[in-house]
Amino acid sequence: MPIDTLPEQIDTDPLALRCQPIVDLNRVVAVGHHLRLPGRWGTRLPAAPSRAPADAAAFDATSSTALLIVAPGAAALHEAATCPTARWTQKLLAALGMPRAPLVIDVSAAVRTCSDADLRGIVAALRHQGLRWAIGQLGDESTHVRLWAELAPDYMLIDGALTRGIARSMRRLEVARAVVALGHAMGSTLIATGVADPDDLAALRDIGVSHAQGPLLVGTATSDPATPEVAPAVQDALHGPAPDIDSPPAQGSLKTVLRSLPMVDAPTVPWHTVNDEVFALFESRMDLQALPVVEDGRPVALIGRLAFMNAYAHPRFREMSGRASCRALANPSPHIVELDAEVQELVATLMASDPRYLSEGFIVTENGRYAGLGRADQLLRAVTELRVEAARHANPLTFLPGNIPISIHIEQLLIDNTPFVACYGDLNNFKAFNDHYGYWRGDEMIRLLARIAVRNADATRDFVGHIGGDDFLVLFRSADWKQRCLRMIDQFESAAMRLYDDSELEAGGIEGEDRHGVLRFFGFTTLSIGALLVAPGDFEDAQDVANAAALAKHEAKLGATGLTIREAGGPVV
């Protein structure tokens, strides 16, 4: 039955109902609607059918392919936890004029008005009748990560205040990435709300948000859900070139992340601990969400409070298994992170496929031995702050780390006695190109080089920095660094040709003034890389490395191959 049979009272207040299409950003199709119902729809839900306002597009809510998210008022949600679930659902569907529908219930209205216990009751009531549910305001400071982790919503609505402008702000982008990682770890489908800008829409898709709604997407659905249409602006945003939001790999001296976080004061237990003893520990510590199982100083499992207490509460469990080992109820594969782990590993923790660590925490080790229990919400906050801080020192054109984080990273490599290769990249004939076409196209060429450099670096091992202008520094720990450099050179020279006009392509270059004001002919812009091999003990500080790498770059610009390799203090290889 279509949505044109909504309650009569809606006709008297067109703003009472907000019906927004939801678009799948990967398939670029409208897949459903989000209905925001009036706040006065409380325990006395009306059931009289009538006609929907004009902004509620006709939509077959009974279609098996439809995604229909309904947001009732807080009072109606509270009723779900206090009355028979079937009756509550029948009242809601009757109020919508839908005897049957594949509903998803948005419980956002209950987040601020209901207690945690009531919210748990609402969710339990919805799940009891087989309904999926969504929670909104993801990113709003009033919500609670631990509660989300416990309830594991099917859908998460990311607030527009969090994602607005992310295509032009590295800080907002990094915060959004962290929130998206959290949603993925919970197994939730992410829906960005309030999207009004095409570049923001493309950026959201690129960082892993699968669905969106907002002013930009209004009018994208038709009356036939089998053949939905998407507005041209949305098609262009999602099928056109991606916005320049390439962010660098996590950078800098980041080995103090976990050391700066307080550990959970959790006792440890050995394998021979019996279930009754575990129950006693949980009973005595209501704040304790997990118990690490440690043998000979090394963590071997983690007992989560929620799963354990649910099992222990079953009839006859205490009689049958109270004196049995806790092994059967422990997670033998907990998420374990080394105390000095780099930030990439911490991000991987946030994106772990097993979401139990969000409520239980994760085990921290030092040299493989148990060091403590970490909390997911603290880790999320710390990683976000680190990446935002890194963005403060990023180059504003490419968003790659600038001189300060470059120096910090080199210093850390020297302190760790880690061998690496410092590859200094610079463009040949760039001044003539920039003078001829202007700064806008010159900036496009620099961003092109940034994207190619990031693409050819291993985010878990290598570091890409932007010194300034057309100068870049890549610190390789990858064993195949030479092949990566040669690919960078080839890919750049091929892609850069597309930035020239036909007349310059036919002429083979540009005629312009050199740095001394002399008119001469310049060939196409190419990339030169000077590679400096750095072994432990070769240099004392980052400035010495940078100076030696700059010398290698100068030698590369004089050569014909595009890549010159130099050993520290030695001749060109």
Tab-separated table of N, CA, C and O in Angstrom, residues 4-111:
chain	number	residue	atom	x	y	z
A	4	ASP	N	0.494	7.273	0.254
A	4	ASP	CA	-0.511	8.329	0.132
A	4	ASP	C	-1.710	8.080	1.041
A	4	ASP	O	-2.767	8.660	0.856
A	5	THR	N	-1.551	7.189	2.029
A	5	THR	CA	-2.624	6.931	2.993
A	5	THR	C	-2.144	7.222	4.405
A	5	THR	O	-2.283	6.409	5.295
A	6	LEU	N	-1.544	8.384	4.608
A	6	LEU	CA	-1.077	8.770	5.942
A	6	LEU	C	-2.206	9.447	6.718
A	6	LEU	O	-3.187	9.907	6.131
A	7	PRO	N	-2.069	9.551	8.050
A	7	PRO	CA	-3.156	10.056	8.873
A	7	PRO	C	-3.615	11.456	8.482
A	7	PRO	O	-2.849	12.277	8.019
A	8	GLU	N	-4.865	11.689	8.739
A	8	GLU	CA	-5.507	12.926	8.314
A	8	GLU	C	-4.876	14.149	8.952
A	8	GLU	O	-4.799	15.216	8.352
A	9	GLN	N	-4.373	14.010	10.174
A	9	GLN	CA	-3.826	15.175	10.852
A	9	GLN	C	-2.586	15.711	10.154
A	9	GLN	O	-2.222	16.872	10.327
A	10	ILE	N	-1.939	14.886	9.323
A	10	ILE	CA	-0.768	15.356	8.599
A	10	ILE	C	-1.155	16.477	7.640
A	10	ILE	O	-0.391	17.401	7.396
A	11	ASP	N	-2.363	16.390	7.040
A	11	ASP	CA	-2.792	17.394	6.084
A	11	ASP	C	-2.822	18.789	6.698
A	11	ASP	O	-2.695	19.789	6.008
A	12	THR	N	-3.043	18.883	7.998
A	12	THR	CA	-3.138	20.181	8.651
A	12	THR	C	-1.780	20.751	9.011
A	12	THR	O	-1.684	21.889	9.436
A	13	ASP	N	-0.738	19.976	8.868
A	13	ASP	CA	0.602	20.427	9.230
A	13	ASP	C	1.614	19.812	8.272
A	13	ASP	O	2.217	18.783	8.574
A	14	PRO	N	1.829	20.420	7.088
A	14	PRO	CA	2.723	19.829	6.093
A	14	PRO	C	4.143	19.622	6.595
A	14	PRO	O	4.861	18.761	6.099
A	15	LEU	N	4.556	20.408	7.587
A	15	LEU	CA	5.919	20.258	8.085
A	15	LEU	C	6.047	19.134	9.094
A	15	LEU	O	7.130	18.805	9.544
A	16	ALA	N	4.898	18.540	9.461
A	16	ALA	CA	4.938	17.481	10.465
A	16	ALA	C	5.601	16.224	9.940
A	16	ALA	O	6.171	15.455	10.686
A	17	LEU	N	5.499	16.002	8.633
A	17	LEU	CA	6.094	14.808	8.040
A	17	LEU	C	7.262	15.213	7.153
A	17	LEU	O	7.135	16.094	6.315
A	18	ARG	N	8.388	14.583	7.348
A	18	ARG	CA	9.534	14.828	6.478
A	18	ARG	C	9.915	13.495	5.842
A	18	ARG	O	10.370	12.598	6.519
A	19	CYS	N	9.706	13.408	4.552
A	19	CYS	CA	9.940	12.159	3.831
A	19	CYS	C	11.118	12.362	2.896
A	19	CYS	O	11.007	13.082	1.904
A	20	GLN	N	12.271	11.797	3.223
A	20	GLN	CA	13.470	12.015	2.425
A	20	GLN	C	13.923	10.719	1.770
A	20	GLN	O	13.947	9.671	2.417
A	21	PRO	N	14.285	10.783	0.484
A	21	PRO	CA	14.791	9.585	-0.187
A	21	PRO	C	16.166	9.196	0.340
A	21	PRO	O	16.949	10.046	0.757
A	22	ILE	N	16.450	7.907	0.320
A	22	ILE	CA	17.750	7.371	0.712
A	22	ILE	C	18.412	6.794	-0.533
A	22	ILE	O	17.809	5.993	-1.242
A	23	VAL	N	19.652	7.201	-0.803
A	23	VAL	CA	20.349	6.791	-2.014
A	23	VAL	C	21.516	5.884	-1.672
A	23	VAL	O	22.293	6.171	-0.754
A	24	ASP	N	21.619	4.767	-2.377
A	24	ASP	CA	22.768	3.870	-2.281
A	24	ASP	C	23.901	4.497	-3.092
A	24	ASP	O	23.803	4.651	-4.311
A	25	LEU	N	24.988	4.883	-2.433
A	25	LEU	CA	26.058	5.625	-3.084
A	25	LEU	C	26.934	4.757	-3.971
A	25	LEU	O	27.656	5.278	-4.823
A	26	ASN	N	26.912	3.456	-3.779
A	26	ASN	CA	27.730	2.582	-4.611
A	26	ASN	C	27.017	2.223	-5.908
A	26	ASN	O	27.625	2.190	-6.975
A	27	ARG	N	25.708	1.950	-5.814
A	27	ARG	CA	24.937	1.622	-7.022
A	27	ARG	C	24.327	2.859	-7.668
A	27	ARG	O	23.833	2.793	-8.786
A	28	VAL	N	24.361	3.984	-6.960
A	28	VAL	CA	23.796	5.257	-7.431
A	28	VAL	C	22.326	5.073	-7.794
A	28	VAL	O	21.888	5.374	-8.904
A	29	VAL	N	21.557	4.539	-6.853
A	29	VAL	CA	20.114	4.381	-7.026
A	29	VAL	C	19.429	4.758	-5.720
A	29	VAL	O	19.984	4.593	-4.637
A	30	ALA	N	18.198	5.273	-5.843
A	30	ALA	CA	17.391	5.539	-4.660
A	30	ALA	C	16.766	4.226	-4.202
A	30	ALA	O	16.141	3.526	-4.990
A	31	VAL	N	16.944	3.894	-2.930
A	31	VAL	CA	16.509	2.583	-2.445
A	31	VAL	C	15.410	2.663	-1.388
A	31	VAL	O	14.936	1.630	-0.931
A	32	GLY	N	15.011	3.849	-0.980
A	32	GLY	CA	13.962	3.920	0.023
A	32	GLY	C	13.754	5.317	0.542
A	32	GLY	O	14.178	6.298	-0.082
A	33	HIS	N	13.075	5.430	1.678
A	33	HIS	CA	12.753	6.709	2.283
A	33	HIS	C	12.965	6.669	3.783
A	33	HIS	O	12.922	5.612	4.409
A	34	HIS	N	13.153	7.853	4.337
A	34	HIS	CA	13.226	8.035	5.780
A	34	HIS	C	12.075	8.951	6.168
A	34	HIS	O	12.026	10.111	5.766
A	35	LEU	N	11.128	8.433	6.936
A	35	LEU	CA	9.953	9.195	7.366
A	35	LEU	C	10.161	9.698	8.787
A	35	LEU	O	10.315	8.904	9.717
A	36	ARG	N	10.166	11.006	8.952
A	36	ARG	CA	10.238	11.595	10.287
A	36	ARG	C	8.820	11.999	10.688
A	36	ARG	O	8.264	12.943	10.143
A	37	LEU	N	8.249	11.282	11.636
A	37	LEU	CA	6.866	11.503	12.031
A	37	LEU	C	6.770	12.587	13.103
A	37	LEU	O	7.731	12.858	13.816
A	38	PRO	N	5.603	13.223	13.232
A	38	PRO	CA	5.451	14.330	14.190
A	38	PRO	C	5.736	13.894	15.608
A	38	PRO	O	5.426	12.773	16.009
A	39	GLY	N	6.295	14.793	16.385
A	39	GLY	CA	6.588	14.485	17.783
A	39	GLY	C	5.351	14.170	18.586
A	39	GLY	O	5.417	13.458	19.578
A	40	ARG	N	4.188	14.722	18.183
A	40	ARG	CA	2.970	14.467	18.943
A	40	ARG	C	2.426	13.061	18.715
A	40	ARG	O	1.423	12.676	19.311
A	41	TRP	N	3.028	12.280	17.817
A	41	TRP	CA	2.592	10.892	17.636
A	41	TRP	C	3.122	10.091	18.820
A	41	TRP	O	4.160	9.463	18.756
A	42	GLY	N	2.406	10.138	19.903
A	42	GLY	CA	2.861	9.470	21.109
A	42	GLY	C	2.095	8.195	21.345
A	42	GLY	O	1.862	7.401	20.452
A	43	THR	N	1.628	8.007	22.567
A	43	THR	CA	0.954	6.754	22.889
A	43	THR	C	-0.422	6.665	22.251
A	43	THR	O	-0.980	5.583	22.124
A	44	ARG	N	-0.982	7.828	21.872
A	44	ARG	CA	-2.288	7.812	21.227
A	44	ARG	C	-2.093	8.000	19.732
A	44	ARG	O	-2.419	9.027	19.145
A	45	LEU	N	-1.537	7.008	19.083
A	45	LEU	CA	-1.279	7.080	17.648
A	45	LEU	C	-2.591	7.059	16.878
A	45	LEU	O	-3.395	6.153	17.041
A	46	PRO	N	-2.835	8.048	15.993
A	46	PRO	CA	-4.060	8.047	15.203
A	46	PRO	C	-3.995	6.983	14.130
A	46	PRO	O	-2.927	6.569	13.712
A	47	ALA	N	-5.151	6.527	13.687
A	47	ALA	CA	-5.182	5.472	12.673
A	47	ALA	C	-6.003	5.851	11.461
A	47	ALA	O	-6.165	5.051	10.549
A	48	ALA	N	-6.531	7.065	11.415
A	48	ALA	CA	-7.383	7.461	10.293
A	48	ALA	C	-6.540	7.707	9.056
A	48	ALA	O	-5.638	8.537	9.074
A	49	PRO	N	-6.802	7.020	7.946
A	49	PRO	CA	-6.009	7.239	6.744
A	49	PRO	C	-6.395	8.535	6.047
A	49	PRO	O	-7.518	9.015	6.157
A	50	SER	N	-5.442	9.098	5.337
A	50	SER	CA	-5.698	10.300	4.559
A	50	SER	C	-4.631	10.417	3.486
A	50	SER	O	-3.965	9.442	3.164
A	51	ARG	N	-4.424	11.620	2.983
A	51	ARG	CA	-3.498	11.820	1.880
A	51	ARG	C	-2.195	12.430	2.402
A	51	ARG	O	-2.217	13.306	3.265
A	52	ALA	N	-1.075	11.983	1.867
A	52	ALA	CA	0.220	12.507	2.295
A	52	ALA	C	0.450	13.880	1.704
A	52	ALA	O	-0.110	14.234	0.682
A	53	PRO	N	1.287	14.713	2.333
A	53	PRO	CA	1.632	16.001	1.745
A	53	PRO	C	2.418	15.816	0.462
A	53	PRO	O	2.923	14.737	0.173
A	54	ALA	N	2.526	16.905	-0.288
A	54	ALA	CA	3.114	16.794	-1.629
A	54	ALA	C	4.562	16.345	-1.607
A	54	ALA	O	5.039	15.737	-2.556
A	55	ASP	N	5.288	16.638	-0.504
A	55	ASP	CA	6.707	16.291	-0.501
A	55	ASP	C	6.954	14.826	-0.184
A	55	ASP	O	8.081	14.362	-0.195
A	56	ALA	N	5.907	14.062	0.129
A	56	ALA	CA	6.073	12.636	0.370
A	56	ALA	C	5.836	11.900	-0.944
A	56	ALA	O	4.711	11.668	-1.353
A	57	ALA	N	6.926	11.565	-1.642
A	57	ALA	CA	6.804	10.913	-2.951
A	57	ALA	C	6.109	9.574	-2.809
A	57	ALA	O	6.272	8.872	-1.819
A	58	ALA	N	5.298	9.218	-3.807
A	58	ALA	CA	4.615	7.924	-3.774
A	58	ALA	C	5.640	6.815	-3.713
A	58	ALA	O	6.606	6.816	-4.462
A	59	PHE	N	5.426	5.855	-2.826
A	59	PHE	CA	6.436	4.819	-2.588
A	59	PHE	C	5.761	3.569	-2.073
A	59	PHE	O	4.974	3.638	-1.129
A	60	ASP	N	6.013	2.451	-2.686
A	60	ASP	CA	5.372	1.195	-2.290
A	60	ASP	C	6.105	0.615	-1.096
A	60	ASP	O	7.144	-0.021	-1.238
A	61	ALA	N	5.582	0.840	0.099
A	61	ALA	CA	6.274	0.419	1.318
A	61	ALA	C	6.271	-1.084	1.503
A	61	ALA	O	7.015	-1.600	2.320
A	62	THR	N	5.411	-1.820	0.781
A	62	THR	CA	5.359	-3.264	0.968
A	62	THR	C	6.327	-3.991	0.050
A	62	THR	O	6.443	-5.196	0.119
A	63	SER	N	7.032	-3.252	-0.809
A	63	SER	CA	7.989	-3.899	-1.712
A	63	SER	C	9.131	-4.508	-0.915
A	63	SER	O	9.666	-3.899	0.006
A	64	SER	N	9.541	-5.688	-1.297
A	64	SER	CA	10.619	-6.356	-0.564
A	64	SER	C	11.952	-5.666	-0.775
A	64	SER	O	12.894	-5.901	-0.036
A	65	THR	N	12.041	-4.826	-1.805
A	65	THR	CA	13.297	-4.134	-2.074
A	65	THR	C	13.364	-2.782	-1.385
A	65	THR	O	14.368	-2.109	-1.445
A	66	ALA	N	12.263	-2.367	-0.744
A	66	ALA	CA	12.210	-1.032	-0.162
A	66	ALA	C	12.984	-0.956	1.145
A	66	ALA	O	12.979	-1.890	1.931
A	67	LEU	N	13.616	0.191	1.369
A	67	LEU	CA	14.206	0.507	2.668
A	67	LEU	C	13.381	1.644	3.235
A	67	LEU	O	13.443	2.771	2.748
A	68	LEU	N	12.572	1.355	4.223
A	68	LEU	CA	11.687	2.361	4.811
A	68	LEU	C	12.041	2.527	6.277
A	68	LEU	O	11.768	1.661	7.108
A	69	ILE	N	12.675	3.659	6.606
A	69	ILE	CA	13.046	3.964	7.984
A	69	ILE	C	12.024	4.947	8.536
A	69	ILE	O	11.818	6.018	7.971
A	70	VAL	N	11.380	4.576	9.628
A	70	VAL	CA	10.334	5.394	10.227
A	70	VAL	C	10.801	5.888	11.585
A	70	VAL	O	11.263	5.107	12.420
A	71	ALA	N	10.683	7.201	11.803
A	71	ALA	CA	11.104	7.806	13.065
A	71	ALA	C	9.888	8.315	13.827
A	71	ALA	O	9.439	9.434	13.613
A	72	PRO	N	9.286	7.506	14.730
A	72	PRO	CA	8.148	7.957	15.528
A	72	PRO	C	8.610	8.909	16.628
A	72	PRO	O	9.793	9.107	16.873
A	73	GLY	N	7.626	9.502	17.322
A	73	GLY	CA	7.961	10.345	18.455
A	73	GLY	C	8.459	9.550	19.630
A	73	GLY	O	8.297	8.332	19.706
A	74	ALA	N	9.083	10.267	20.573
A	74	ALA	CA	9.708	9.593	21.715
A	74	ALA	C	8.691	8.841	22.554
A	74	ALA	O	8.976	7.760	23.070
A	75	ALA	N	7.498	9.403	22.698
A	75	ALA	CA	6.485	8.731	23.520
A	75	ALA	C	6.076	7.401	22.913
A	75	ALA	O	5.862	6.414	23.623
A	76	ALA	N	5.962	7.366	21.578
A	76	ALA	CA	5.611	6.110	20.914
A	76	ALA	C	6.709	5.082	21.091
A	76	ALA	O	6.454	3.900	21.296
A	77	LEU	N	7.957	5.521	21.031
A	77	LEU	CA	9.074	4.594	21.227
A	77	LEU	C	9.079	4.062	22.653
A	77	LEU	O	9.341	2.876	22.891
A	78	HIS	N	8.810	4.939	23.594
A	78	HIS	CA	8.775	4.496	24.989
A	78	HIS	C	7.669	3.458	25.193
A	78	HIS	O	7.830	2.514	25.978
A	79	GLU	N	6.560	3.600	24.476
A	79	GLU	CA	5.470	2.648	24.606
A	79	GLU	C	5.886	1.255	24.150
A	79	GLU	O	5.372	0.244	24.641
A	80	ALA	N	6.832	1.194	23.219
A	80	ALA	CA	7.287	-0.103	22.710
A	80	ALA	C	7.850	-0.974	23.822
A	80	ALA	O	7.795	-2.202	23.754
A	81	ALA	N	8.401	-0.347	24.858
A	81	ALA	CA	9.009	-1.108	25.954
A	81	ALA	C	8.024	-1.396	27.072
A	81	ALA	O	8.356	-2.125	28.007
A	82	THR	N	6.801	-0.835	26.986
A	82	THR	CA	5.873	-0.976	28.109
A	82	THR	C	4.559	-1.653	27.767
A	82	THR	O	3.770	-1.932	28.658
A	83	CYS	N	4.309	-1.905	26.461
A	83	CYS	CA	3.070	-2.566	26.088
A	83	CYS	C	3.395	-3.786	25.244
A	83	CYS	O	4.517	-3.929	24.763
A	84	PRO	N	2.452	-4.698	25.053
A	84	PRO	CA	2.716	-5.858	24.199
A	84	PRO	C	3.233	-5.413	22.836
A	84	PRO	O	2.652	-4.545	22.191
A	85	THR	N	4.315	-6.031	22.398
A	85	THR	CA	4.993	-5.555	21.194
A	85	THR	C	4.126	-5.626	19.954
A	85	THR	O	4.174	-4.743	19.106
A	86	ALA	N	3.334	-6.659	19.827
A	86	ALA	CA	2.504	-6.781	18.634
A	86	ALA	C	1.505	-5.632	18.556
A	86	ALA	O	1.268	-5.067	17.490
A	87	ARG	N	0.905	-5.272	19.714
A	87	ARG	CA	-0.064	-4.183	19.707
A	87	ARG	C	0.579	-2.858	19.330
A	87	ARG	O	0.006	-2.048	18.608
A	88	TRP	N	1.783	-2.624	19.841
A	88	TRP	CA	2.488	-1.375	19.506
A	88	TRP	C	2.761	-1.305	18.015
A	88	TRP	O	2.547	-0.280	17.380
A	89	THR	N	3.247	-2.390	17.438
A	89	THR	CA	3.543	-2.400	16.010
A	89	THR	C	2.275	-2.204	15.182
A	89	THR	O	2.267	-1.459	14.201
A	90	GLN	N	1.196	-2.859	15.587
A	90	GLN	CA	-0.064	-2.714	14.849
A	90	GLN	C	-0.536	-1.267	14.867
A	90	GLN	O	-1.016	-0.736	13.866
A	91	LYS	N	-0.377	-0.602	16.017
A	91	LYS	CA	-0.791	0.795	16.106
A	91	LYS	C	0.052	1.681	15.186
A	91	LYS	O	-0.469	2.569	14.521
A	92	LEU	N	1.363	1.432	15.167
A	92	LEU	CA	2.241	2.236	14.316
A	92	LEU	C	1.918	2.025	12.843
A	92	LEU	O	1.801	2.979	12.076
A	93	LEU	N	1.761	0.763	12.445
A	93	LEU	CA	1.459	0.483	11.043
A	93	LEU	C	0.091	1.030	10.659
A	93	LEU	O	-0.104	1.543	9.552
A	94	ALA	N	-0.863	0.932	11.571
A	94	ALA	CA	-2.188	1.474	11.278
A	94	ALA	C	-2.124	2.985	11.114
A	94	ALA	O	-2.806	3.566	10.251
A	95	ALA	N	-1.308	3.635	11.939
A	95	ALA	CA	-1.168	5.083	11.833
A	95	ALA	C	-0.575	5.489	10.487
A	95	ALA	O	-0.886	6.546	9.942
A	96	LEU	N	0.275	4.641	9.946
A	96	LEU	CA	0.863	4.895	8.638
A	96	LEU	C	-0.044	4.437	7.499
A	96	LEU	O	0.243	4.697	6.334
A	97	GLY	N	-1.119	3.729	7.840
A	97	GLY	CA	-1.975	3.192	6.792
A	97	GLY	C	-1.340	2.018	6.082
A	97	GLY	O	-1.603	1.767	4.915
A	98	MET	N	-0.490	1.287	6.773
A	98	MET	CA	0.240	0.165	6.175
A	98	MET	C	-0.004	-1.092	6.999
A	98	MET	O	0.578	-1.251	8.079
A	99	PRO	N	-0.817	-1.996	6.536
A	99	PRO	CA	-1.051	-3.222	7.298
A	99	PRO	C	0.179	-4.102	7.377
A	99	PRO	O	0.317	-4.921	8.269
A	100	ARG	N	1.082	-3.954	6.451
A	100	ARG	CA	2.333	-4.712	6.489
A	100	ARG	C	3.399	-3.873	5.799
A	100	ARG	O	3.117	-3.140	4.854
A	101	ALA	N	4.635	-3.974	6.243
A	101	ALA	CA	5.729	-3.210	5.637
A	101	ALA	C	7.054	-3.681	6.220
A	101	ALA	O	7.117	-4.069	7.384
A	102	PRO	N	8.134	-3.663	5.434
A	102	PRO	CA	9.462	-4.014	5.940
A	102	PRO	C	10.073	-2.812	6.665
A	102	PRO	O	10.950	-2.124	6.141
A	103	LEU	N	9.608	-2.541	7.860
A	103	LEU	CA	9.978	-1.324	8.570
A	103	LEU	C	11.350	-1.419	9.233
A	103	LEU	O	11.772	-2.461	9.713
A	104	VAL	N	12.042	-0.269	9.287
A	104	VAL	CA	13.200	-0.053	10.141
A	104	VAL	C	12.813	1.097	11.063
A	104	VAL	O	12.403	2.167	10.592
A	105	ILE	N	12.902	0.893	12.361
A	105	ILE	CA	12.465	1.903	13.320
A	105	ILE	C	13.660	2.735	13.776
A	105	ILE	O	14.642	2.202	14.298
A	106	ASP	N	13.571	4.049	13.573
A	106	ASP	CA	14.606	4.983	14.023
A	106	ASP	C	14.307	5.358	15.478
A	106	ASP	O	13.287	5.983	15.764
A	107	VAL	N	15.197	4.973	16.385
A	107	VAL	CA	14.966	5.217	17.814
A	107	VAL	C	15.665	6.485	18.297
A	107	VAL	O	15.815	6.698	19.500
A	108	SER	N	16.085	7.360	17.375
A	108	SER	CA	16.848	8.551	17.754
A	108	SER	C	16.127	9.408	18.776
A	108	SER	O	16.748	9.997	19.666
A	109	ALA	N	14.798	9.501	18.647
A	109	ALA	CA	14.040	10.359	19.554
A	109	ALA	C	14.125	9.891	20.994
A	109	ALA	O	13.887	10.677	21.922
A	110	ALA	N	14.455	8.634	21.205
A	110	ALA	CA	14.511	8.089	22.563
A	110	ALA	C	15.883	8.234	23.204
A	110	ALA	O	16.023	8.032	24.412
A	111	VAL	N	16.909	8.586	22.422
A	111	VAL	CA	18.273	8.613	22.948
A	111	VAL	C	18.400	9.608	24.089
A	111	VAL	O	18.984	9.324	25.135
